[in-house]
């Protein structure tokens, strides 16, 4: 299975974890505000320029330049979400160190001294909460020289304990050591002490199995202990429930071997619990693969369509189980905002009133924080269509519309690369409590420059607008 290495690292649902009463899919952030307080956080995705051809400012120079622009806007933001593909072209220790940890070292308590770091060496002063992307799993195709280099580095590390840093490991080992808790090498006594020290937060009403109520979850403490309990997880912050998903394991047909039915069942149950909890003010879901986008390379990719279908099914099931959406207005969706990456752009889309589980929702793609940007499919084509079967007839139905797009624009001497990140403000006392503010990062006359744009039109009561904004 794709995720087996990460599951082994965190001892996912092993007997000793279950018997200790630990919910491995939750965490509590120690400095979380009350549900009545406003707060903000930053979002980035698909970071590091990598080695792709055609990028004028690539590698560490790009990563440093972009990171400096983002960090200038950090301010009082409580944490940073990452929509996956933290580094390119593969998730090696060297790439995480040089392409992410070093450029964003201001977020760290201390930068690891070499690419031979382990989980205990990475502590964030400001929470960094990612989901894994396909490049983080190192499961993409490479050129011959890259494959040979990786094989050589793997052999040197395994046989002679020589680490050149390019080792990625199968199934995202380097990603796991960078972000996840590492329980694999602990003795029973060490594990017991570790759980008592770091898994001491109340886990609410979460359950594993039909009846086994859990008591504890990971206590995320900025500046002290900043590991994640699993590759997918949930947390509550300021009255908002966040669901961080690993879409790599359910981006195919459901009958494919290794399909992650368990994660989708977990999401469904978690959303049901959240909707039925009157103390929760809203829900944000984030994942790597974009269910909706008009970016030229992703708009009709099979992974896009499968992720859309599976997420739509979960939302439909949640709606059926929660009836009239428990006191929320008919126009208010179950999930207030879905954030994704994978498509190398910044885009805001809205689904229409289709009668589907994901109708009338806001979808924001934040995948333009570093890798080579891509254009929109067509300047004049901003709608997403699907073929719908009714009886013996097939109809083409409009299901979503793109409201905003920024990425690669123009060609040749007129080409513009507009990199991006987001600042999201949560204001519980406002009708539209979620404000999504995009930031454009560009190179102008050899210098980096950042500009803040107007907030995106996010919010159910504002309806679906036919007017689209495209940054020129």
Short mmCIF file of C-alpha atoms in Angstrom, two decimals:
data_model
loop_
_atom_site.label_atom_id
_atom_site.label_comp_id
_atom_site.label_asym_id
_atom_site.label_seq_id
_atom_site.Cartn_x
_atom_site.Cartn_y
_atom_site.Cartn_z
CA UNK A 1 0.00 0.00 0.00
CA UNK A 2 1.12 3.56 -0.75
CA UNK A 3 0.78 4.66 2.86
CA UNK A 4 2.23 1.61 4.63
CA UNK A 5 5.50 3.31 5.62
CA UNK A 6 3.69 6.21 7.28
CA UNK A 7 1.28 3.83 9.02
CA UNK A 8 4.21 1.86 10.42
CA UNK A 9 5.93 5.03 11.58
CA UNK A 10 2.96 6.14 13.69
CA UNK A 11 1.93 2.58 14.65
CA UNK A 12 -1.47 3.20 13.12
CA UNK A 13 -4.19 1.41 15.12
CA UNK A 14 -1.77 -1.10 16.56
CA UNK A 15 -2.98 -2.85 19.75
CA UNK A 16 -0.78 -0.82 22.06
CA UNK A 17 -2.25 2.42 20.66
CA UNK A 18 -5.84 1.24 20.95
CA UNK A 19 -5.36 -0.08 24.47
CA UNK A 20 -3.93 3.29 25.52
CA UNK A 21 -7.16 4.97 24.42
CA UNK A 22 -5.52 7.12 21.74
CA UNK A 23 -7.37 8.66 18.81
CA UNK A 24 -4.61 8.85 16.20
CA UNK A 25 -6.66 10.94 13.80
CA UNK A 26 -7.01 13.98 16.06
CA UNK A 27 -4.80 16.65 17.51
CA UNK A 28 -5.32 19.63 19.77
CA UNK A 29 -3.24 22.77 19.24
CA UNK A 30 -2.22 24.12 22.62
CA UNK A 31 -2.75 27.83 21.89
CA UNK A 32 -6.17 27.52 20.21
CA UNK A 33 -8.50 30.47 20.96
CA UNK A 34 -12.08 30.25 22.14
CA UNK A 35 -14.91 29.91 19.63
CA UNK A 36 -15.77 33.62 19.92
CA UNK A 37 -12.30 34.95 19.01
CA UNK A 38 -11.18 35.98 15.54
CA UNK A 39 -7.99 34.50 14.10
CA UNK A 40 -6.15 34.10 10.82
CA UNK A 41 -3.87 31.58 9.12
CA UNK A 42 -1.84 31.30 5.92
CA UNK A 43 -2.17 28.71 3.16
CA UNK A 44 0.41 27.63 0.59
CA UNK A 45 0.80 24.64 -1.69
CA UNK A 46 3.07 22.98 -4.25
CA UNK A 47 6.14 24.78 -2.91
CA UNK A 48 9.73 24.81 -4.22
CA UNK A 49 10.53 25.46 -7.88
CA UNK A 50 12.15 22.05 -8.38
CA UNK A 51 14.15 21.34 -11.51
CA UNK A 52 11.52 21.62 -14.21
CA UNK A 53 12.65 23.25 -17.44
CA UNK A 54 11.44 26.72 -18.30
CA UNK A 55 11.50 28.16 -14.80
CA UNK A 56 13.54 31.34 -14.77
CA UNK A 57 14.07 31.50 -11.02
CA UNK A 58 14.32 27.92 -9.87
CA UNK A 59 15.67 25.79 -7.07
CA UNK A 60 16.79 27.29 -3.77
CA UNK A 61 16.86 30.86 -5.13
CA UNK A 62 13.15 30.69 -5.92
CA UNK A 63 12.28 28.96 -2.65
CA UNK A 64 14.13 31.59 -0.61
CA UNK A 65 12.62 34.48 -2.55
CA UNK A 66 9.05 33.24 -2.31
CA UNK A 67 9.40 32.24 1.35
CA UNK A 68 10.63 35.72 2.28
CA UNK A 69 7.54 37.25 0.67
CA UNK A 70 5.17 34.88 2.45
CA UNK A 71 6.85 35.25 5.83
CA UNK A 72 6.54 39.03 5.64
CA UNK A 73 2.78 38.52 5.74
CA UNK A 74 2.88 36.04 8.63
CA UNK A 75 2.09 38.65 11.28
CA UNK A 76 -0.35 37.34 13.85
CA UNK A 77 -1.42 34.35 11.75
CA UNK A 78 -1.80 31.43 14.13
CA UNK A 79 -0.63 28.64 11.80
CA UNK A 80 0.20 27.66 8.22
CA UNK A 81 -1.70 25.09 6.16
CA UNK A 82 0.07 23.34 3.28
CA UNK A 83 -1.94 21.65 0.52
CA UNK A 84 0.80 19.14 -0.35
CA UNK A 85 3.76 18.61 -2.67
CA UNK A 86 5.98 20.29 -0.13
CA UNK A 87 9.01 19.68 -2.33
CA UNK A 88 10.01 18.61 -5.86
CA UNK A 89 10.70 16.49 -7.78
CA UNK A 90 10.57 13.82 -5.08
CA UNK A 91 10.22 13.76 -1.32
CA UNK A 92 13.86 13.29 -0.38
CA UNK A 93 15.49 14.49 2.83
CA UNK A 94 17.76 16.79 0.83
CA UNK A 95 14.82 18.36 -0.96
CA UNK A 96 12.84 18.90 2.25
CA UNK A 97 15.84 20.51 3.91
CA UNK A 98 16.89 22.80 1.06
CA UNK A 99 13.52 23.35 -0.61
CA UNK A 100 11.33 23.88 2.46
CA UNK A 101 12.88 23.76 5.93
CA UNK A 102 15.74 26.12 5.11
CA UNK A 103 13.67 28.76 3.25
CA UNK A 104 11.03 28.68 6.01
CA UNK A 105 13.50 28.41 8.89
CA UNK A 106 11.80 31.35 10.64
CA UNK A 107 8.95 28.93 11.37
CA UNK A 108 11.37 26.50 13.04
CA UNK A 109 12.87 26.41 16.48
CA UNK A 110 16.12 25.27 14.90
CA UNK A 111 17.12 24.24 11.38
CA UNK A 112 18.41 20.63 11.13
CA UNK A 113 22.16 20.59 10.58
CA UNK A 114 22.08 18.07 7.75
CA UNK A 115 19.78 16.03 5.52
CA UNK A 116 20.23 13.09 7.88
CA UNK A 117 17.67 14.55 10.28
CA UNK A 118 14.96 12.59 12.06
CA UNK A 119 11.54 13.52 13.44
CA UNK A 120 12.85 14.84 16.76
CA UNK A 121 15.01 17.41 14.91
CA UNK A 122 12.08 19.32 13.41
CA UNK A 123 10.13 21.56 15.81
CA UNK A 124 7.98 24.42 14.54
CA UNK A 125 7.57 27.65 16.49
CA UNK A 126 4.44 28.37 14.45
CA UNK A 127 2.29 25.33 13.58
CA UNK A 128 2.77 23.98 10.06
CA UNK A 129 -0.07 21.60 9.17
CA UNK A 130 0.36 19.88 5.79
CA UNK A 131 -1.33 17.12 3.86
CA UNK A 132 0.83 14.85 1.66
CA UNK A 133 0.94 15.36 -2.10
CA UNK A 134 1.91 12.88 -4.79
CA UNK A 135 5.49 14.20 -4.87
CA UNK A 136 5.77 13.78 -1.11
CA UNK A 137 5.17 10.06 -1.60
CA UNK A 138 7.95 9.99 -4.23
CA UNK A 139 5.70 7.93 -6.47
CA UNK A 140 6.07 9.92 -9.69
CA UNK A 141 8.16 9.02 -12.73
CA UNK A 142 11.66 10.42 -13.09
CA UNK A 143 14.30 10.59 -15.74
CA UNK A 144 16.85 7.79 -15.97
CA UNK A 145 19.61 9.74 -14.24
CA UNK A 146 17.32 10.60 -11.32
CA UNK A 147 16.27 6.99 -10.84
CA UNK A 148 19.88 5.83 -10.91
CA UNK A 149 20.87 8.51 -8.41
CA UNK A 150 18.07 7.54 -6.05
CA UNK A 151 18.98 3.85 -6.30
CA UNK A 152 22.62 4.64 -5.56
CA UNK A 153 21.71 6.78 -2.56
CA UNK A 154 19.34 4.10 -1.28
CA UNK A 155 22.08 1.47 -1.49
CA UNK A 156 24.67 3.66 0.26
CA UNK A 157 22.28 4.47 3.08
CA UNK A 158 21.06 0.91 3.60
CA UNK A 159 24.42 -0.86 3.25
CA UNK A 160 26.99 1.62 4.57
CA UNK A 161 24.95 4.21 6.51
CA UNK A 162 26.18 6.91 4.12
CA UNK A 163 23.51 9.54 3.53
CA UNK A 164 23.79 11.89 0.56
CA UNK A 165 20.37 13.31 1.34
CA UNK A 166 18.66 12.29 -1.90
CA UNK A 167 17.16 9.23 -0.25
CA UNK A 168 13.41 9.50 -0.26
CA UNK A 169 12.34 6.09 0.89
CA UNK A 170 9.23 4.29 -0.30
CA UNK A 171 5.83 5.66 0.61
CA UNK A 172 6.92 9.07 1.89
CA UNK A 173 9.43 8.22 4.59
CA UNK A 174 11.09 11.64 4.43
CA UNK A 175 7.70 13.37 4.60
CA UNK A 176 6.91 11.30 7.68
CA UNK A 177 10.16 12.20 9.41
CA UNK A 178 9.62 15.87 8.60
CA UNK A 179 6.06 16.15 9.90
CA UNK A 180 4.68 12.99 11.57
CA UNK A 181 5.33 11.52 14.99
CA UNK A 182 7.85 8.67 14.96
CA UNK A 183 6.82 5.80 17.22
CA UNK A 184 8.29 2.91 15.26
CA UNK A 185 11.54 2.52 17.17
CA UNK A 186 10.23 2.99 20.70
CA UNK A 187 10.31 0.19 23.24
CA UNK A 188 7.05 -0.57 25.10
CA UNK A 189 8.26 1.47 28.07
CA UNK A 190 9.38 4.38 25.87
CA UNK A 191 6.08 4.31 24.00
CA UNK A 192 4.11 4.38 27.25
CA UNK A 193 6.04 7.42 28.49
CA UNK A 194 5.77 9.14 25.11
CA UNK A 195 2.00 8.72 25.01
CA UNK A 196 1.60 10.00 28.57
CA UNK A 197 3.66 13.07 27.74
CA UNK A 198 2.43 14.00 24.26
CA UNK A 199 -1.00 12.35 23.86
CA UNK A 200 -2.66 13.97 26.83
CA UNK A 201 -5.32 16.15 25.17
CA UNK A 202 -9.00 15.28 25.43
CA UNK A 203 -10.24 13.62 22.24
CA UNK A 204 -13.89 14.57 22.59
CA UNK A 205 -16.41 12.05 21.33
CA UNK A 206 -14.26 10.32 18.70
CA UNK A 207 -14.47 6.55 18.44
CA UNK A 208 -12.60 3.62 16.97
CA UNK A 209 -14.77 0.61 16.29
CA UNK A 210 -18.47 0.42 17.06
CA UNK A 211 -18.27 1.06 20.79
CA UNK A 212 -14.75 1.87 22.00
CA UNK A 213 -14.85 5.50 23.18
CA UNK A 214 -11.44 7.17 23.15
CA UNK A 215 -10.06 9.57 25.70
CA UNK A 216 -6.82 11.10 24.42
CA UNK A 217 -5.19 12.59 21.34
CA UNK A 218 -1.95 14.32 20.39
CA UNK A 219 -1.22 17.61 22.14
CA UNK A 220 0.44 19.86 19.52
CA UNK A 221 2.63 22.36 21.39
CA UNK A 222 4.31 25.06 19.25
CA UNK A 223 7.99 25.36 20.05
CA UNK A 224 8.01 22.09 21.99
CA UNK A 225 6.30 19.17 20.26
CA UNK A 226 4.93 19.72 16.77
CA UNK A 227 4.43 16.30 15.25
CA UNK A 228 1.29 15.12 13.48
CA UNK A 229 -0.42 11.91 14.60
CA UNK A 230 -1.20 10.54 11.14
CA UNK A 231 -1.18 11.29 7.40
CA UNK A 232 -4.81 12.47 7.71
CA UNK A 233 -6.22 14.11 10.81
CA UNK A 234 -8.66 16.64 12.23
CA UNK A 235 -8.45 19.46 14.74
CA UNK A 236 -10.69 22.18 16.13
CA UNK A 237 -9.43 25.74 16.27
CA UNK A 238 -11.50 28.71 17.39
CA UNK A 239 -14.74 26.81 16.92
CA UNK A 240 -13.87 25.69 13.38
CA UNK A 241 -13.36 22.00 12.60
CA UNK A 242 -10.49 21.36 10.17
CA UNK A 243 -10.23 18.07 8.29
CA UNK A 244 -6.83 17.36 6.67
CA UNK A 245 -7.07 14.56 4.09
CA UNK A 246 -4.62 12.32 2.25
CA UNK A 247 -6.18 12.18 -1.21
CA UNK A 248 -3.35 10.06 -2.64
CA UNK A 249 -5.06 6.91 -1.41
CA UNK A 250 -8.57 7.49 -2.80
CA UNK A 251 -7.96 9.18 -6.16
CA UNK A 252 -8.93 6.07 -8.16
CA UNK A 253 -11.92 3.81 -8.72
CA UNK A 254 -13.07 2.30 -5.40
CA UNK A 255 -12.39 -1.27 -6.54
CA UNK A 256 -8.66 -0.64 -7.09
CA UNK A 257 -6.44 -2.56 -4.69
CA UNK A 258 -5.43 -0.47 -1.68
CA UNK A 259 -8.25 2.04 -2.06
CA UNK A 260 -8.64 3.89 1.23
CA UNK A 261 -12.25 3.19 2.14
CA UNK A 262 -11.39 3.64 5.82
CA UNK A 263 -10.34 7.27 5.41
CA UNK A 264 -13.56 8.21 3.61
CA UNK A 265 -15.61 6.46 6.31
CA UNK A 266 -13.62 8.39 8.93
CA UNK A 267 -14.34 11.66 7.13
CA UNK A 268 -18.04 10.91 6.89
CA UNK A 269 -18.30 10.06 10.58
CA UNK A 270 -16.27 13.11 11.57
CA UNK A 271 -18.42 15.46 9.53
CA UNK A 272 -21.60 13.97 10.97
CA UNK A 273 -20.27 14.50 14.51
CA UNK A 274 -19.23 18.05 13.65
CA UNK A 275 -22.56 19.02 12.07
CA UNK A 276 -24.44 17.64 15.06
CA UNK A 277 -22.26 19.58 17.52
CA UNK A 278 -23.90 22.96 18.14
CA UNK A 279 -20.64 24.42 19.47
CA UNK A 280 -18.97 24.13 16.05
CA UNK A 281 -19.13 27.30 13.96
CA UNK A 282 -18.00 25.86 10.63
CA UNK A 283 -15.93 23.31 8.77
CA UNK A 284 -12.90 23.55 6.48
CA UNK A 285 -11.57 20.57 4.52
CA UNK A 286 -8.16 20.60 2.84
CA UNK A 287 -6.46 18.03 0.63
CA UNK A 288 -3.93 17.84 -2.20
CA UNK A 289 -5.86 16.78 -5.31
CA UNK A 290 -8.32 19.42 -6.48
CA UNK A 291 -11.88 18.14 -6.97
CA UNK A 292 -12.63 21.19 -9.13
CA UNK A 293 -10.28 23.29 -11.27
CA UNK A 294 -10.00 24.77 -14.76
CA UNK A 295 -6.19 24.64 -14.77
CA UNK A 296 -5.12 23.31 -18.16
CA UNK A 297 -3.41 20.09 -17.03
CA UNK A 298 -5.80 19.06 -14.24
CA UNK A 299 -9.32 20.10 -15.21
CA UNK A 300 -10.36 16.67 -16.52
CA UNK A 301 -7.61 14.45 -15.17
CA UNK A 302 -8.96 11.08 -13.91
CA UNK A 303 -7.66 11.83 -10.41
CA UNK A 304 -9.63 15.09 -10.38
CA UNK A 305 -12.85 13.36 -11.38
CA UNK A 306 -12.45 10.46 -8.93
CA UNK A 307 -11.65 12.71 -5.97
CA UNK A 308 -14.66 14.86 -6.85
CA UNK A 309 -16.92 11.82 -7.02
CA UNK A 310 -15.74 10.33 -3.73
CA UNK A 311 -15.91 13.60 -1.82
CA UNK A 312 -19.35 14.30 -3.27
CA UNK A 313 -20.50 10.88 -2.07
CA UNK A 314 -19.27 11.54 1.46
CA UNK A 315 -21.03 14.89 1.60
CA UNK A 316 -24.26 13.37 0.30
CA UNK A 317 -24.11 10.69 2.99
CA UNK A 318 -23.50 13.30 5.68
CA UNK A 319 -26.46 15.33 4.44
CA UNK A 320 -28.70 12.27 4.50
CA UNK A 321 -27.66 11.40 8.06
CA UNK A 322 -28.02 14.91 9.44
CA UNK A 323 -31.39 15.70 7.91
CA UNK A 324 -32.02 19.44 7.66
CA UNK A 325 -28.35 20.14 8.36
CA UNK A 326 -29.05 20.74 12.03
CA UNK A 327 -30.18 24.31 12.25
CA UNK A 328 -28.06 25.67 9.44
CA UNK A 329 -29.81 27.61 6.68
CA UNK A 330 -30.80 25.64 3.54
CA UNK A 331 -28.20 27.58 1.56
CA UNK A 332 -25.40 26.82 4.01
CA UNK A 333 -23.36 23.80 2.87
CA UNK A 334 -22.08 21.11 5.20
CA UNK A 335 -18.49 22.22 4.54
CA UNK A 336 -17.86 25.97 4.41
CA UNK A 337 -14.65 25.81 2.39
CA UNK A 338 -12.58 23.16 0.58
CA UNK A 339 -8.92 24.03 -0.05
CA UNK A 340 -6.71 21.97 -2.37
CA UNK A 341 -3.52 22.05 -4.44
CA UNK A 342 -2.06 19.85 -7.23
CA UNK A 343 -3.23 22.29 -9.91
CA UNK A 344 -0.42 24.84 -10.20
CA UNK A 345 -2.48 28.00 -9.83
CA UNK A 346 -4.69 29.94 -7.48
CA UNK A 347 -8.35 29.52 -8.28
CA UNK A 348 -11.74 30.07 -6.67
CA UNK A 349 -14.71 28.07 -7.90
CA UNK A 350 -18.31 27.69 -6.81
CA UNK A 351 -20.48 24.65 -7.35
CA UNK A 352 -24.02 25.33 -8.51
CA UNK A 353 -27.34 24.09 -7.15
CA UNK A 354 -27.22 20.66 -8.74
CA UNK A 355 -28.92 18.62 -6.05
CA UNK A 356 -25.62 16.83 -5.42
CA UNK A 357 -23.93 16.53 -2.04
CA UNK A 358 -21.33 19.16 -2.95
CA UNK A 359 -23.75 21.76 -4.35
CA UNK A 360 -23.37 25.48 -3.60
CA UNK A 361 -19.93 25.22 -2.06
CA UNK A 362 -16.74 27.27 -2.25
CA UNK A 363 -13.59 25.58 -3.57
CA UNK A 364 -10.21 27.29 -3.47
CA UNK A 365 -7.14 25.86 -5.22
CA UNK A 366 -3.89 27.02 -3.62
CA UNK A 367 -1.19 25.28 -5.66
CA UNK A 368 0.76 28.22 -7.02
CA UNK A 369 3.35 28.67 -4.27
CA UNK A 370 6.40 27.55 -6.17
CA UNK A 371 6.28 24.92 -8.88
CA UNK A 372 6.04 25.93 -12.51
CA UNK A 373 2.73 27.66 -12.98
CA UNK A 374 0.15 26.63 -15.52
CA UNK A 375 -2.56 28.57 -17.35
CA UNK A 376 -6.30 28.27 -17.27
CA UNK A 377 -7.83 25.89 -19.76
CA UNK A 378 -9.30 28.63 -21.94
CA UNK A 379 -9.85 32.27 -21.15
CA UNK A 380 -13.47 32.05 -22.26
CA UNK A 381 -14.25 28.65 -20.73
CA UNK A 382 -14.84 29.06 -17.00
CA UNK A 383 -17.57 26.50 -16.45
CA UNK A 384 -17.24 22.83 -15.51
CA UNK A 385 -19.68 20.46 -17.18
CA UNK A 386 -20.62 16.85 -16.45
CA UNK A 387 -22.60 14.25 -18.33
CA UNK A 388 -25.59 13.22 -16.22
CA UNK A 389 -27.70 10.14 -17.01
CA UNK A 390 -31.46 10.31 -16.46
CA UNK A 391 -33.13 7.06 -17.45
CA UNK A 392 -32.03 6.27 -20.99
CA UNK A 393 -30.87 9.78 -21.80
CA UNK A 394 -27.61 11.62 -21.17
CA UNK A 395 -27.63 15.34 -20.45
CA UNK A 396 -24.76 17.79 -20.12
CA UNK A 397 -25.11 19.74 -16.89
CA UNK A 398 -23.15 22.71 -15.60
CA UNK A 399 -21.89 21.86 -12.10
CA UNK A 400 -19.36 24.58 -11.24
CA UNK A 401 -18.02 27.96 -12.35
CA UNK A 402 -14.59 29.52 -11.96
CA UNK A 403 -14.79 32.93 -10.29
CA UNK A 404 -11.10 33.82 -10.04
CA UNK A 405 -7.89 32.47 -11.57
CA UNK A 406 -4.21 33.41 -11.26
CA UNK A 407 -1.25 31.44 -12.54
CA UNK A 408 0.65 31.61 -15.81
CA UNK A 409 -0.67 34.20 -18.21
CA UNK A 410 0.40 35.06 -21.75
CA UNK A 411 3.20 33.63 -23.88
CA UNK A 412 6.70 34.57 -24.96
CA UNK A 413 7.70 38.10 -24.04
CA UNK A 414 4.22 38.70 -22.59
CA UNK A 415 4.32 35.72 -20.24
CA UNK A 416 3.60 36.47 -16.60
CA UNK A 417 4.13 34.09 -13.69
CA UNK A 418 1.96 35.03 -10.73
CA UNK A 419 2.81 32.89 -7.72
CA UNK A 420 0.45 32.94 -4.79
CA UNK A 421 -0.55 32.14 -1.24
CA UNK A 422 -3.59 32.90 0.92
CA UNK A 423 -4.43 34.54 4.19
CA UNK A 424 -7.71 33.34 5.66
CA UNK A 425 -9.42 35.33 8.38
CA UNK A 426 -12.03 33.74 10.63
CA UNK A 427 -14.40 36.27 12.20
CA UNK A 428 -17.19 34.48 14.14
CA UNK A 429 -19.21 37.67 14.67
CA UNK A 430 -19.68 38.32 10.93
CA UNK A 431 -22.35 36.88 8.65
CA UNK A 432 -19.63 35.64 6.30
CA UNK A 433 -17.20 34.47 8.93
CA UNK A 434 -14.55 33.28 6.42
CA UNK A 435 -12.55 35.87 4.48
CA UNK A 436 -10.09 34.47 1.90
CA UNK A 437 -7.47 37.03 0.86
CA UNK A 438 -5.13 36.15 -2.05
CA UNK A 439 -1.56 37.41 -2.31
CA UNK A 440 0.24 37.59 -5.67
CA UNK A 441 4.03 37.20 -5.69
CA UNK A 442 5.95 38.28 -8.80
CA UNK A 443 9.41 39.16 -10.04
CA UNK A 444 9.58 42.78 -11.19
CA UNK A 445 12.84 44.18 -12.57
CA UNK A 446 14.77 41.41 -10.84
CA UNK A 447 13.11 42.03 -7.48
CA UNK A 448 10.40 40.14 -5.64
CA UNK A 449 7.15 42.00 -5.07
CA UNK A 450 3.92 41.00 -3.32
CA UNK A 451 0.49 42.57 -3.59
CA UNK A 452 -2.65 41.82 -1.64
CA UNK A 453 -5.85 41.48 -3.67
CA UNK A 454 -9.45 41.92 -2.62
CA UNK A 455 -10.97 39.05 -0.66
CA UNK A 456 -12.56 36.30 -2.72
CA UNK A 457 -16.34 36.12 -2.88
CA UNK A 458 -16.66 33.28 -0.37
CA UNK A 459 -19.95 32.74 1.44
CA UNK A 460 -23.22 30.96 0.71
CA UNK A 461 -25.46 34.01 1.16
CA UNK A 462 -23.63 35.85 -1.62
CA UNK A 463 -24.75 33.27 -4.18
CA UNK A 464 -23.10 32.17 -7.40
CA UNK A 465 -21.92 35.11 -9.41
CA UNK A 466 -21.46 34.91 -13.15
CA UNK A 467 -18.74 37.54 -13.07
CA UNK A 468 -15.25 36.14 -13.08
CA UNK A 469 -12.03 37.90 -12.13
CA UNK A 470 -8.81 36.88 -13.84
CA UNK A 471 -5.58 38.52 -12.81
CA UNK A 472 -3.96 39.74 -16.07
#
